Structures are given as C-alpha cells and as structure tokens.
Amino acid sequence: MIVVIGCLFTAATYLLLSKSLLRIIIGTGLLSHGAHLLLLTMGGLKVGAPPLLGEKAARYVDPLPQALILTAIVISFGVTAFFLVLAYRSYQEIGTDHIEGMKGDE
C-alpha cells in the first residue's frame, strides 16, 4: 500500500509542477487521494465491535481514522469543484489554460 501512496504522491508532484491548469487540478486530486490512503493505512484495520454505547464488547474499533478520511474527502471534493470552476472561468476570459499565457503584459 505504501508503494501505491508513493506513486500517487510522485504523480501528483509531477502534475502540480506542470504549466497546464488542468494538470494542476488533476495533481491536487491525486495528492488528496494519496493522503486519504495514507490516513487509512496509518489508522490500520482493526477488528472489533462498532463503538456504540449499548453494546457490551471486549474490543471497540477506533472511529477517528474513518471520520478523518470522510472529512478529507468532502473537503477535497469542495476544493476540486472550486478549482474546476476557477479554471473554467479563467479559460473563458483568457482563452488558455497554460500558466505562461495567463501572465499579463504590463
């Protein structure tokens, strides 16, 4: 699993350093997926009962890693949607998604 996370981080870094706005958005998506897998891997897969108060179990599962991943997924979805709208609007105004073409002539 750590090799997959490393590949996702590597591909995300490569895409984030490119000069195309769409590649940068895809890179942030890959980076967030790598972070989700990292949180899931570091949280570990535990065996036990769900953490409900009414049940009497010998071992309970920690719900914190799942809650963190769910929160991170929602935040990354919102950020990706914002980036896509921003990229679409800048493409409408400027006509290119290339970072060098977005520099204004002063």
PDB file of N, CA and C in Angstrom:
ATOM      1  N   MET A   1       0.817  -1.184   0.000  1.00  0.00           N
ATOM      2  CA  MET A   1       0.000   0.000   0.000  1.00  0.00           C
ATOM      3  C   MET A   1       0.872   1.263   0.000  1.00  0.00           C
ATOM      4  N   ILE A   2       2.005   1.186   0.674  1.00  0.00           N
ATOM      5  CA  ILE A   2       2.868   2.361   0.748  1.00  0.00           C
ATOM      6  C   ILE A   2       3.480   2.684  -0.611  1.00  0.00           C
ATOM      7  N   VAL A   3       3.660   1.663  -1.461  1.00  0.00           N
ATOM      8  CA  VAL A   3       4.176   1.898  -2.812  1.00  0.00           C
ATOM      9  C   VAL A   3       3.130   2.644  -3.640  1.00  0.00           C
ATOM     10  N   VAL A   4       1.867   2.276  -3.498  1.00  0.00           N
ATOM     11  CA  VAL A   4       0.790   2.965  -4.209  1.00  0.00           C
ATOM     12  C   VAL A   4       0.700   4.420  -3.753  1.00  0.00           C
ATOM     13  N   ILE A   5       0.828   4.639  -2.457  1.00  0.00           N
ATOM     14  CA  ILE A   5       0.779   6.002  -1.922  1.00  0.00           C
ATOM     15  C   ILE A   5       1.959   6.816  -2.461  1.00  0.00           C
ATOM     16  N   GLY A   6       3.126   6.211  -2.498  1.00  0.00           N
ATOM     17  CA  GLY A   6       4.302   6.898  -3.045  1.00  0.00           C
ATOM     18  C   GLY A   6       4.143   7.238  -4.515  1.00  0.00           C
ATOM     19  N   CYS A   7       3.556   6.302  -5.288  1.00  0.00           N
ATOM     20  CA  CYS A   7       3.309   6.573  -6.711  1.00  0.00           C
ATOM     21  C   CYS A   7       2.299   7.704  -6.890  1.00  0.00           C
ATOM     22  N   LEU A   8       1.269   7.716  -6.057  1.00  0.00           N
ATOM     23  CA  LEU A   8       0.282   8.803  -6.140  1.00  0.00           C
ATOM     24  C   LEU A   8       0.916  10.146  -5.794  1.00  0.00           C
ATOM     25  N   PHE A   9       1.734  10.183  -4.751  1.00  0.00           N
ATOM     26  CA  PHE A   9       2.411  11.431  -4.387  1.00  0.00           C
ATOM     27  C   PHE A   9       3.384  11.878  -5.478  1.00  0.00           C
ATOM     28  N   THR A  10       4.084  10.915  -6.087  1.00  0.00           N
ATOM     29  CA  THR A  10       5.031  11.254  -7.146  1.00  0.00           C
ATOM     30  C   THR A  10       4.312  11.812  -8.369  1.00  0.00           C
ATOM     31  N   ALA A  11       3.248  11.139  -8.786  1.00  0.00           N
ATOM     32  CA  ALA A  11       2.487  11.620  -9.944  1.00  0.00           C
ATOM     33  C   ALA A  11       1.838  12.970  -9.651  1.00  0.00           C
ATOM     34  N   ALA A  12       1.361  13.153  -8.426  1.00  0.00           N
ATOM     35  CA  ALA A  12       0.743  14.426  -8.059  1.00  0.00           C
ATOM     36  C   ALA A  12       1.765  15.556  -8.068  1.00  0.00           C
ATOM     37  N   THR A  13       2.955  15.293  -7.568  1.00  0.00           N
ATOM     38  CA  THR A  13       4.002  16.318  -7.577  1.00  0.00           C
ATOM     39  C   THR A  13       4.392  16.681  -9.001  1.00  0.00           C
ATOM     40  N   TYR A  14       4.507  15.680  -9.866  1.00  0.00           N
ATOM     41  CA  TYR A  14       4.831  15.936 -11.270  1.00  0.00           C
ATOM     42  C   TYR A  14       3.743  16.793 -11.930  1.00  0.00           C
ATOM     43  N   LEU A  15       2.487  16.462 -11.679  1.00  0.00           N
ATOM     44  CA  LEU A  15       1.401  17.224 -12.288  1.00  0.00           C
ATOM     45  C   LEU A  15       1.275  18.622 -11.695  1.00  0.00           C
ATOM     46  N   LEU A  16       1.552  18.774 -10.420  1.00  0.00           N
ATOM     47  CA  LEU A  16       1.485  20.096  -9.801  1.00  0.00           C
ATOM     48  C   LEU A  16       2.574  21.035 -10.328  1.00  0.00           C
ATOM     49  N   LEU A  17       3.682  20.486 -10.764  1.00  0.00           N
ATOM     50  CA  LEU A  17       4.769  21.312 -11.276  1.00  0.00           C
ATOM     51  C   LEU A  17       4.647  21.608 -12.767  1.00  0.00           C
ATOM     52  N   SER A  18       3.603  21.103 -13.415  1.00  0.00           N
ATOM     53  CA  SER A  18       3.415  21.376 -14.840  1.00  0.00           C
ATOM     54  C   SER A  18       2.829  22.765 -15.040  1.00  0.00           C
ATOM     55  N   LYS A  19       2.735  23.183 -16.293  1.00  0.00           N
ATOM     56  CA  LYS A  19       2.287  24.536 -16.587  1.00  0.00           C
ATOM     57  C   LYS A  19       0.851  24.588 -17.091  1.00  0.00           C
ATOM     58  N   SER A  20       0.155  23.479 -17.091  1.00  0.00           N
ATOM     59  CA  SER A  20      -1.245  23.446 -17.518  1.00  0.00           C
ATOM     60  C   SER A  20      -2.141  23.450 -16.277  1.00  0.00           C
ATOM     61  N   LEU A  21      -3.155  24.296 -16.311  1.00  0.00           N
ATOM     62  CA  LEU A  21      -4.035  24.434 -15.152  1.00  0.00           C
ATOM     63  C   LEU A  21      -4.839  23.161 -14.902  1.00  0.00           C
ATOM     64  N   LEU A  22      -5.246  22.476 -15.963  1.00  0.00           N
ATOM     65  CA  LEU A  22      -5.998  21.238 -15.795  1.00  0.00           C
ATOM     66  C   LEU A  22      -5.135  20.144 -15.174  1.00  0.00           C
ATOM     67  N   ARG A  23      -3.881  20.080 -15.548  1.00  0.00           N
ATOM     68  CA  ARG A  23      -2.968  19.104 -14.933  1.00  0.00           C
ATOM     69  C   ARG A  23      -2.740  19.409 -13.458  1.00  0.00           C
ATOM     70  N   ILE A  24      -2.697  20.677 -13.117  1.00  0.00           N
ATOM     71  CA  ILE A  24      -2.538  21.054 -11.712  1.00  0.00           C
ATOM     72  C   ILE A  24      -3.749  20.606 -10.899  1.00  0.00           C
ATOM     73  N   ILE A  25      -4.942  20.736 -11.470  1.00  0.00           N
ATOM     74  CA  ILE A  25      -6.160  20.307 -10.770  1.00  0.00           C
ATOM     75  C   ILE A  25      -6.166  18.790 -10.597  1.00  0.00           C
ATOM     76  N   ILE A  26      -5.762  18.062 -11.622  1.00  0.00           N
ATOM     77  CA  ILE A  26      -5.683  16.604 -11.515  1.00  0.00           C
ATOM     78  C   ILE A  26      -4.621  16.215 -10.476  1.00  0.00           C
ATOM     79  N   GLY A  27      -3.527  16.971 -10.429  1.00  0.00           N
ATOM     80  CA  GLY A  27      -2.478  16.718  -9.437  1.00  0.00           C
ATOM     81  C   GLY A  27      -2.972  16.904  -8.010  1.00  0.00           C
ATOM     82  N   THR A  28      -3.796  17.936  -7.774  1.00  0.00           N
ATOM     83  CA  THR A  28      -4.343  18.110  -6.425  1.00  0.00           C
ATOM     84  C   THR A  28      -5.301  16.975  -6.069  1.00  0.00           C
ATOM     85  N   GLY A  29      -6.030  16.472  -7.061  1.00  0.00           N
ATOM     86  CA  GLY A  29      -6.896  15.316  -6.806  1.00  0.00           C
ATOM     87  C   GLY A  29      -6.104  14.074  -6.437  1.00  0.00           C
ATOM     88  N   LEU A  30      -5.023  13.826  -7.183  1.00  0.00           N
ATOM     89  CA  LEU A  30      -4.173  12.672  -6.865  1.00  0.00           C
ATOM     90  C   LEU A  30      -3.503  12.831  -5.505  1.00  0.00           C
ATOM     91  N   LEU A  31      -3.096  14.045  -5.183  1.00  0.00           N
ATOM     92  CA  LEU A  31      -2.474  14.289  -3.886  1.00  0.00           C
ATOM     93  C   LEU A  31      -3.457  14.024  -2.750  1.00  0.00           C
ATOM     94  N   SER A  32      -4.703  14.433  -2.925  1.00  0.00           N
ATOM     95  CA  SER A  32      -5.695  14.178  -1.878  1.00  0.00           C
ATOM     96  C   SER A  32      -6.005  12.688  -1.760  1.00  0.00           C
ATOM     97  N   HIS A  33      -6.046  11.979  -2.886  1.00  0.00           N
ATOM     98  CA  HIS A  33      -6.265  10.525  -2.809  1.00  0.00           C
ATOM     99  C   HIS A  33      -5.102   9.829  -2.100  1.00  0.00           C
ATOM    100  N   GLY A  34      -3.889  10.278  -2.374  1.00  0.00           N
ATOM    101  CA  GLY A  34      -2.731   9.723  -1.672  1.00  0.00           C
ATOM    102  C   GLY A  34      -2.795   9.988  -0.176  1.00  0.00           C
ATOM    103  N   ALA A  35      -3.252  11.182   0.191  1.00  0.00           N
ATOM    104  CA  ALA A  35      -3.384  11.500   1.619  1.00  0.00           C
ATOM    105  C   ALA A  35      -4.476  10.653   2.270  1.00  0.00           C
ATOM    106  N   HIS A  36      -5.553  10.387   1.550  1.00  0.00           N
ATOM    107  CA  HIS A  36      -6.622   9.539   2.096  1.00  0.00           C
ATOM    108  C   HIS A  36      -6.108   8.125   2.333  1.00  0.00           C
ATOM    109  N   LEU A  37      -5.379   7.599   1.359  1.00  0.00           N
ATOM    110  CA  LEU A  37      -4.822   6.255   1.543  1.00  0.00           C
ATOM    111  C   LEU A  37      -3.797   6.219   2.669  1.00  0.00           C
ATOM    112  N   LEU A  38      -3.033   7.287   2.813  1.00  0.00           N
ATOM    113  CA  LEU A  38      -2.055   7.347   3.899  1.00  0.00           C
ATOM    114  C   LEU A  38      -2.750   7.346   5.257  1.00  0.00           C
ATOM    115  N   LEU A  39      -3.817   8.128   5.395  1.00  0.00           N
ATOM    116  CA  LEU A  39      -4.570   8.131   6.650  1.00  0.00           C
ATOM    117  C   LEU A  39      -5.175   6.762   6.940  1.00  0.00           C
ATOM    118  N   LEU A  40      -5.706   6.122   5.891  1.00  0.00           N
ATOM    119  CA  LEU A  40      -6.306   4.807   6.074  1.00  0.00           C
ATOM    120  C   LEU A  40      -5.261   3.769   6.470  1.00  0.00           C
ATOM    121  N   THR A  41      -4.103   3.832   5.849  1.00  0.00           N
ATOM    122  CA  THR A  41      -3.045   2.879   6.153  1.00  0.00           C
ATOM    123  C   THR A  41      -2.483   3.093   7.556  1.00  0.00           C
ATOM    124  N   MET A  42      -2.265   4.340   7.928  1.00  0.00           N
ATOM    125  CA  MET A  42      -1.719   4.624   9.250  1.00  0.00           C
ATOM    126  C   MET A  42      -2.737   4.329  10.357  1.00  0.00           C
ATOM    127  N   GLY A  43      -4.029   4.456  10.042  1.00  0.00           N
ATOM    128  CA  GLY A  43      -5.058   4.123  11.027  1.00  0.00           C
ATOM    129  C   GLY A  43      -5.140   2.629  11.279  1.00  0.00           C
ATOM    130  N   GLY A  44      -4.794   1.847  10.276  1.00  0.00           N
ATOM    131  CA  GLY A  44      -4.792   0.398  10.414  1.00  0.00           C
ATOM    132  C   GLY A  44      -6.186  -0.192  10.363  1.00  0.00           C
ATOM    133  N   LEU A  45      -6.250  -1.463  10.056  1.00  0.00           N
ATOM    134  CA  LEU A  45      -7.508  -2.186  10.029  1.00  0.00           C
ATOM    135  C   LEU A  45      -7.645  -2.942  11.347  1.00  0.00           C
ATOM    136  N   LYS A  46      -8.549  -2.507  12.154  1.00  0.00           N
ATOM    137  CA  LYS A  46      -8.764  -3.114  13.466  1.00  0.00           C
ATOM    138  C   LYS A  46      -9.997  -4.010  13.419  1.00  0.00           C
ATOM    139  N   VAL A  47      -9.972  -5.031  14.216  1.00  0.00           N
ATOM    140  CA  VAL A  47     -11.099  -5.949  14.329  1.00  0.00           C
ATOM    141  C   VAL A  47     -11.758  -5.716  15.673  1.00  0.00           C
ATOM    142  N   GLY A  48     -13.053  -5.504  15.650  1.00  0.00           N
ATOM    143  CA  GLY A  48     -13.779  -5.275  16.889  1.00  0.00           C
ATOM    144  C   GLY A  48     -15.191  -4.815  16.603  1.00  0.00           C
ATOM    145  N   ALA A  49     -15.893  -4.491  17.651  1.00  0.00           N
ATOM    146  CA  ALA A  49     -17.278  -4.055  17.529  1.00  0.00           C
ATOM    147  C   ALA A  49     -17.322  -2.562  17.222  1.00  0.00           C
ATOM    148  N   PRO A  50     -18.418  -2.096  16.610  1.00  0.00           N
ATOM    149  CA  PRO A  50     -18.548  -0.652  16.411  1.00  0.00           C
ATOM    150  C   PRO A  50     -18.674   0.056  17.761  1.00  0.00           C
ATOM    151  N   PRO A  51     -18.207   1.293  17.838  1.00  0.00           N
ATOM    152  CA  PRO A  51     -18.196   1.989  19.132  1.00  0.00           C
ATOM    153  C   PRO A  51     -19.566   2.542  19.508  1.00  0.00           C
ATOM    154  N   LEU A  52     -20.483   1.657  19.831  1.00  0.00           N
ATOM    155  CA  LEU A  52     -21.821   2.048  20.270  1.00  0.00           C
ATOM    156  C   LEU A  52     -21.934   1.826  21.770  1.00  0.00           C
ATOM    157  N   LEU A  53     -22.633   2.722  22.442  1.00  0.00           N
ATOM    158  CA  LEU A  53     -22.703   2.648  23.901  1.00  0.00           C
ATOM    159  C   LEU A  53     -23.532   1.477  24.401  1.00  0.00           C
ATOM    160  N   GLY A  54     -24.542   1.058  23.654  1.00  0.00           N
ATOM    161  CA  GLY A  54     -25.424  -0.007  24.124  1.00  0.00           C
ATOM    162  C   GLY A  54     -24.814  -1.393  24.055  1.00  0.00           C
ATOM    163  N   GLU A  55     -23.805  -1.579  23.225  1.00  0.00           N
ATOM    164  CA  GLU A  55     -23.212  -2.909  23.072  1.00  0.00           C
ATOM    165  C   GLU A  55     -22.127  -3.139  24.112  1.00  0.00           C
ATOM    166  N   LYS A  56     -22.077  -4.348  24.606  1.00  0.00           N
ATOM    167  CA  LYS A  56     -21.028  -4.713  25.550  1.00  0.00           C
ATOM    168  C   LYS A  56     -20.062  -5.639  24.813  1.00  0.00           C
ATOM    169  N   ALA A  57     -18.954  -5.057  24.362  1.00  0.00           N
ATOM    170  CA  ALA A  57     -17.968  -5.825  23.603  1.00  0.00           C
ATOM    171  C   ALA A  57     -16.621  -5.732  24.303  1.00  0.00           C
ATOM    172  N   ALA A  58     -15.798  -6.720  24.039  1.00  0.00           N
ATOM    173  CA  ALA A  58     -14.470  -6.735  24.647  1.00  0.00           C
ATOM    174  C   ALA A  58     -13.548  -5.704  23.986  1.00  0.00           C
ATOM    175  N   ARG A  59     -13.681  -5.516  22.654  1.00  0.00           N
ATOM    176  CA  ARG A  59     -12.832  -4.571  21.930  1.00  0.00           C
ATOM    177  C   ARG A  59     -13.695  -3.693  21.042  1.00  0.00           C
ATOM    178  N   TYR A  60     -13.353  -2.419  20.995  1.00  0.00           N
ATOM    179  CA  TYR A  60     -14.052  -1.478  20.127  1.00  0.00           C
ATOM    180  C   TYR A  60     -13.091  -0.972  19.050  1.00  0.00           C
ATOM    181  N   VAL A  61     -13.648  -0.596  17.922  1.00  0.00           N
ATOM    182  CA  VAL A  61     -12.868  -0.056  16.818  1.00  0.00           C
ATOM    183  C   VAL A  61     -12.823   1.465  16.956  1.00  0.00           C
ATOM    184  N   ASP A  62     -11.664   2.037  16.709  1.00  0.00           N
ATOM    185  CA  ASP A  62     -11.495   3.487  16.784  1.00  0.00           C
ATOM    186  C   ASP A  62     -12.118   4.125  15.537  1.00  0.00           C
ATOM    187  N   PRO A  63     -13.120   4.989  15.683  1.00  0.00           N
ATOM    188  CA  PRO A  63     -13.764   5.593  14.509  1.00  0.00           C
ATOM    189  C   PRO A  63     -13.039   6.828  13.978  1.00  0.00           C
ATOM    190  N   LEU A  64     -11.977   7.270  14.639  1.00  0.00           N
ATOM    191  CA  LEU A  64     -11.313   8.505  14.253  1.00  0.00           C
ATOM    192  C   LEU A  64     -10.696   8.461  12.849  1.00  0.00           C
ATOM    193  N   PRO A  65      -9.992   7.388  12.432  1.00  0.00           N
ATOM    194  CA  PRO A  65      -9.439   7.390  11.062  1.00  0.00           C
ATOM    195  C   PRO A  65     -10.514   7.486   9.981  1.00  0.00           C
ATOM    196  N   GLN A  66     -11.632   6.783  10.169  1.00  0.00           N
ATOM    197  CA  GLN A  66     -12.702   6.859   9.180  1.00  0.00           C
ATOM    198  C   GLN A  66     -13.326   8.251   9.144  1.00  0.00           C
ATOM    199  N   ALA A  67     -13.468   8.881  10.301  1.00  0.00           N
ATOM    200  CA  ALA A  67     -14.032  10.222  10.353  1.00  0.00           C
ATOM    201  C   ALA A  67     -13.095  11.230   9.692  1.00  0.00           C
ATOM    202  N   LEU A  68     -11.786  11.080   9.922  1.00  0.00           N
ATOM    203  CA  LEU A  68     -10.826  11.973   9.281  1.00  0.00           C
ATOM    204  C   LEU A  68     -10.835  11.817   7.767  1.00  0.00           C
ATOM    205  N   ILE A  69     -10.902  10.580   7.288  1.00  0.00           N
ATOM    206  CA  ILE A  69     -10.908  10.342   5.849  1.00  0.00           C
ATOM    207  C   ILE A  69     -12.185  10.881   5.223  1.00  0.00           C
ATOM    208  N   LEU A  70     -13.318  10.671   5.861  1.00  0.00           N
ATOM    209  CA  LEU A  70     -14.576  11.187   5.333  1.00  0.00           C
ATOM    210  C   LEU A  70     -14.557  12.711   5.265  1.00  0.00           C
ATOM    211  N   THR A  71     -14.042  13.351   6.289  1.00  0.00           N
ATOM    212  CA  THR A  71     -13.926  14.808   6.283  1.00  0.00           C
ATOM    213  C   THR A  71     -12.970  15.274   5.194  1.00  0.00           C
ATOM    214  N   ALA A  72     -11.858  14.587   5.023  1.00  0.00           N
ATOM    215  CA  ALA A  72     -10.892  14.946   3.990  1.00  0.00           C
ATOM    216  C   ALA A  72     -11.472  14.764   2.590  1.00  0.00           C
ATOM    217  N   ILE A  73     -12.291  13.734   2.381  1.00  0.00           N
ATOM    218  CA  ILE A  73     -12.925  13.521   1.078  1.00  0.00           C
ATOM    219  C   ILE A  73     -13.877  14.660   0.752  1.00  0.00           C
ATOM    220  N   VAL A  74     -14.664  15.077   1.720  1.00  0.00           N
ATOM    221  CA  VAL A  74     -15.605  16.170   1.496  1.00  0.00           C
ATOM    222  C   VAL A  74     -14.861  17.471   1.208  1.00  0.00           C
ATOM    223  N   ILE A  75     -13.814  17.754   1.954  1.00  0.00           N
ATOM    224  CA  ILE A  75     -13.048  18.977   1.733  1.00  0.00           C
ATOM    225  C   ILE A  75     -12.359  18.948   0.372  1.00  0.00           C
ATOM    226  N   SER A  76     -11.764  17.824   0.011  1.00  0.00           N
ATOM    227  CA  SER A  76     -11.085  17.743  -1.287  1.00  0.00           C
ATOM    228  C   SER A  76     -12.080  17.839  -2.444  1.00  0.00           C
ATOM    229  N   PHE A  77     -13.293  17.331  -2.270  1.00  0.00           N
ATOM    230  CA  PHE A  77     -14.322  17.480  -3.304  1.00  0.00           C
ATOM    231  C   PHE A  77     -14.684  18.951  -3.491  1.00  0.00           C
ATOM    232  N   GLY A  78     -14.838  19.673  -2.393  1.00  0.00           N
ATOM    233  CA  GLY A  78     -15.159  21.095  -2.485  1.00  0.00           C
ATOM    234  C   GLY A  78     -14.040  21.904  -3.111  1.00  0.00           C
ATOM    235  N   VAL A  79     -12.798  21.608  -2.740  1.00  0.00           N
ATOM    236  CA  VAL A  79     -11.658  22.329  -3.293  1.00  0.00           C
ATOM    237  C   VAL A  79     -11.505  22.027  -4.784  1.00  0.00           C
ATOM    238  N   THR A  80     -11.703  20.766  -5.176  1.00  0.00           N
ATOM    239  CA  THR A  80     -11.605  20.403  -6.580  1.00  0.00           C
ATOM    240  C   THR A  80     -12.698  21.074  -7.397  1.00  0.00           C
ATOM    241  N   ALA A  81     -13.911  21.121  -6.869  1.00  0.00           N
ATOM    242  CA  ALA A  81     -15.003  21.805  -7.574  1.00  0.00           C
ATOM    243  C   ALA A  81     -14.688  23.293  -7.732  1.00  0.00           C
ATOM    244  N   PHE A  82     -14.139  23.921  -6.686  1.00  0.00           N
ATOM    245  CA  PHE A  82     -13.765  25.330  -6.775  1.00  0.00           C
ATOM    246  C   PHE A  82     -12.673  25.540  -7.816  1.00  0.00           C
ATOM    247  N   PHE A  83     -11.652  24.677  -7.831  1.00  0.00           N
ATOM    248  CA  PHE A  83     -10.573  24.797  -8.811  1.00  0.00           C
ATOM    249  C   PHE A  83     -11.097  24.635 -10.235  1.00  0.00           C
ATOM    250  N   LEU A  84     -12.030  23.691 -10.437  1.00  0.00           N
ATOM    251  CA  LEU A  84     -12.576  23.483 -11.776  1.00  0.00           C
ATOM    252  C   LEU A  84     -13.360  24.699 -12.255  1.00  0.00           C
ATOM    253  N   VAL A  85     -14.157  25.291 -11.376  1.00  0.00           N
ATOM    254  CA  VAL A  85     -14.906  26.491 -11.744  1.00  0.00           C
ATOM    255  C   VAL A  85     -13.951  27.646 -12.015  1.00  0.00           C
ATOM    256  N   LEU A  86     -12.923  27.780 -11.205  1.00  0.00           N
ATOM    257  CA  LEU A  86     -11.935  28.834 -11.400  1.00  0.00           C
ATOM    258  C   LEU A  86     -11.192  28.651 -12.726  1.00  0.00           C
ATOM    259  N   ALA A  87     -10.824  27.419 -13.051  1.00  0.00           N
ATOM    260  CA  ALA A  87     -10.127  27.144 -14.304  1.00  0.00           C
ATOM    261  C   ALA A  87     -11.043  27.395 -15.502  1.00  0.00           C
ATOM    262  N   TYR A  88     -12.297  27.011 -15.398  1.00  0.00           N
ATOM    263  CA  TYR A  88     -13.241  27.237 -16.490  1.00  0.00           C
ATOM    264  C   TYR A  88     -13.451  28.729 -16.734  1.00  0.00           C
ATOM    265  N   ARG A  89     -13.580  29.475 -15.661  1.00  0.00           N
ATOM    266  CA  ARG A  89     -13.788  30.926 -15.789  1.00  0.00           C
ATOM    267  C   ARG A  89     -12.539  31.601 -16.355  1.00  0.00           C
ATOM    268  N   SER A  90     -11.370  31.193 -15.920  1.00  0.00           N
ATOM    269  CA  SER A  90     -10.145  31.788 -16.460  1.00  0.00           C
ATOM    270  C   SER A  90      -9.954  31.398 -17.926  1.00  0.00           C
ATOM    271  N   TYR A  91     -10.376  30.201 -18.319  1.00  0.00           N
ATOM    272  CA  TYR A  91     -10.284  29.804 -19.717  1.00  0.00           C
ATOM    273  C   TYR A  91     -11.246  30.628 -20.574  1.00  0.00           C
ATOM    274  N   GLN A  92     -12.425  30.938 -20.027  1.00  0.00           N
ATOM    275  CA  GLN A  92     -13.359  31.787 -20.758  1.00  0.00           C
ATOM    276  C   GLN A  92     -12.804  33.194 -20.958  1.00  0.00           C
ATOM    277  N   GLU A  93     -12.171  33.736 -19.944  1.00  0.00           N
ATOM    278  CA  GLU A  93     -11.673  35.109 -20.016  1.00  0.00           C
ATOM    279  C   GLU A  93     -10.386  35.213 -20.836  1.00  0.00           C
ATOM    280  N   ILE A  94      -9.468  34.297 -20.631  1.00  0.00           N
ATOM    281  CA  ILE A  94      -8.139  34.424 -21.229  1.00  0.00           C
ATOM    282  C   ILE A  94      -8.015  33.598 -22.513  1.00  0.00           C
ATOM    283  N   GLY A  95      -8.685  32.456 -22.558  1.00  0.00           N
ATOM    284  CA  GLY A  95      -8.633  31.614 -23.750  1.00  0.00           C
ATOM    285  C   GLY A  95      -7.560  30.552 -23.716  1.00  0.00           C
ATOM    286  N   THR A  96      -6.882  30.385 -22.612  1.00  0.00           N
ATOM    287  CA  THR A  96      -5.856  29.354 -22.488  1.00  0.00           C
ATOM    288  C   THR A  96      -5.819  28.851 -21.043  1.00  0.00           C
ATOM    289  N   ASP A  97      -5.319  27.625 -20.889  1.00  0.00           N
ATOM    290  CA  ASP A  97      -5.126  27.109 -19.536  1.00  0.00           C
ATOM    291  C   ASP A  97      -3.646  26.990 -19.200  1.00  0.00           C
ATOM    292  N   HIS A  98      -2.807  27.510 -20.082  1.00  0.00           N
ATOM    293  CA  HIS A  98      -1.366  27.484 -19.864  1.00  0.00           C
ATOM    294  C   HIS A  98      -0.983  28.622 -18.923  1.00  0.00           C
ATOM    295  N   ILE A  99      -0.189  28.315 -17.913  1.00  0.00           N
ATOM    296  CA  ILE A  99       0.159  29.294 -16.889  1.00  0.00           C
ATOM    297  C   ILE A  99       0.946  30.471 -17.483  1.00  0.00           C
ATOM    298  N   GLU A 100       1.848  30.189 -18.415  1.00  0.00           N
ATOM    299  CA  GLU A 100       2.660  31.261 -19.027  1.00  0.00           C
ATOM    300  C   GLU A 100       1.775  32.222 -19.836  1.00  0.00           C
ATOM    301  N   GLY A 101       0.708  31.710 -20.432  1.00  0.00           N
ATOM    302  CA  GLY A 101      -0.204  32.567 -21.193  1.00  0.00           C
ATOM    303  C   GLY A 101      -1.102  33.418 -20.332  1.00  0.00           C
ATOM    304  N   MET A 102      -1.181  33.122 -19.048  1.00  0.00           N
ATOM    305  CA  MET A 102      -2.030  33.884 -18.142  1.00  0.00           C
ATOM    306  C   MET A 102      -1.348  35.120 -17.586  1.00  0.00           C
ATOM    307  N   LYS A 103      -0.051  35.236 -17.818  1.00  0.00           N
ATOM    308  CA  LYS A 103       0.656  36.424 -17.339  1.00  0.00           C
ATOM    309  C   LYS A 103       0.214  37.626 -18.154  1.00  0.00           C
ATOM    310  N   GLY A 104      -0.062  38.688 -17.471  1.00  0.00           N
ATOM    311  CA  GLY A 104      -0.486  39.895 -18.165  1.00  0.00           C
ATOM    312  C   GLY A 104       0.689  40.658 -18.735  1.00  0.00           C
ATOM    313  N   ASP A 105       0.491  41.304 -19.878  1.00  0.00           N
ATOM    314  CA  ASP A 105       1.519  42.150 -20.465  1.00  0.00           C
ATOM    315  C   ASP A 105       1.419  43.528 -19.856  1.00  0.00           C
ATOM    316  N   GLU A 106       2.444  43.915 -19.157  1.00  0.00           N
ATOM    317  CA  GLU A 106       2.409  45.220 -18.479  1.00  0.00           C
ATOM    318  C   GLU A 106       3.334  46.202 -19.132  1.00  0.00           C
TER     319      GLU A 106
END
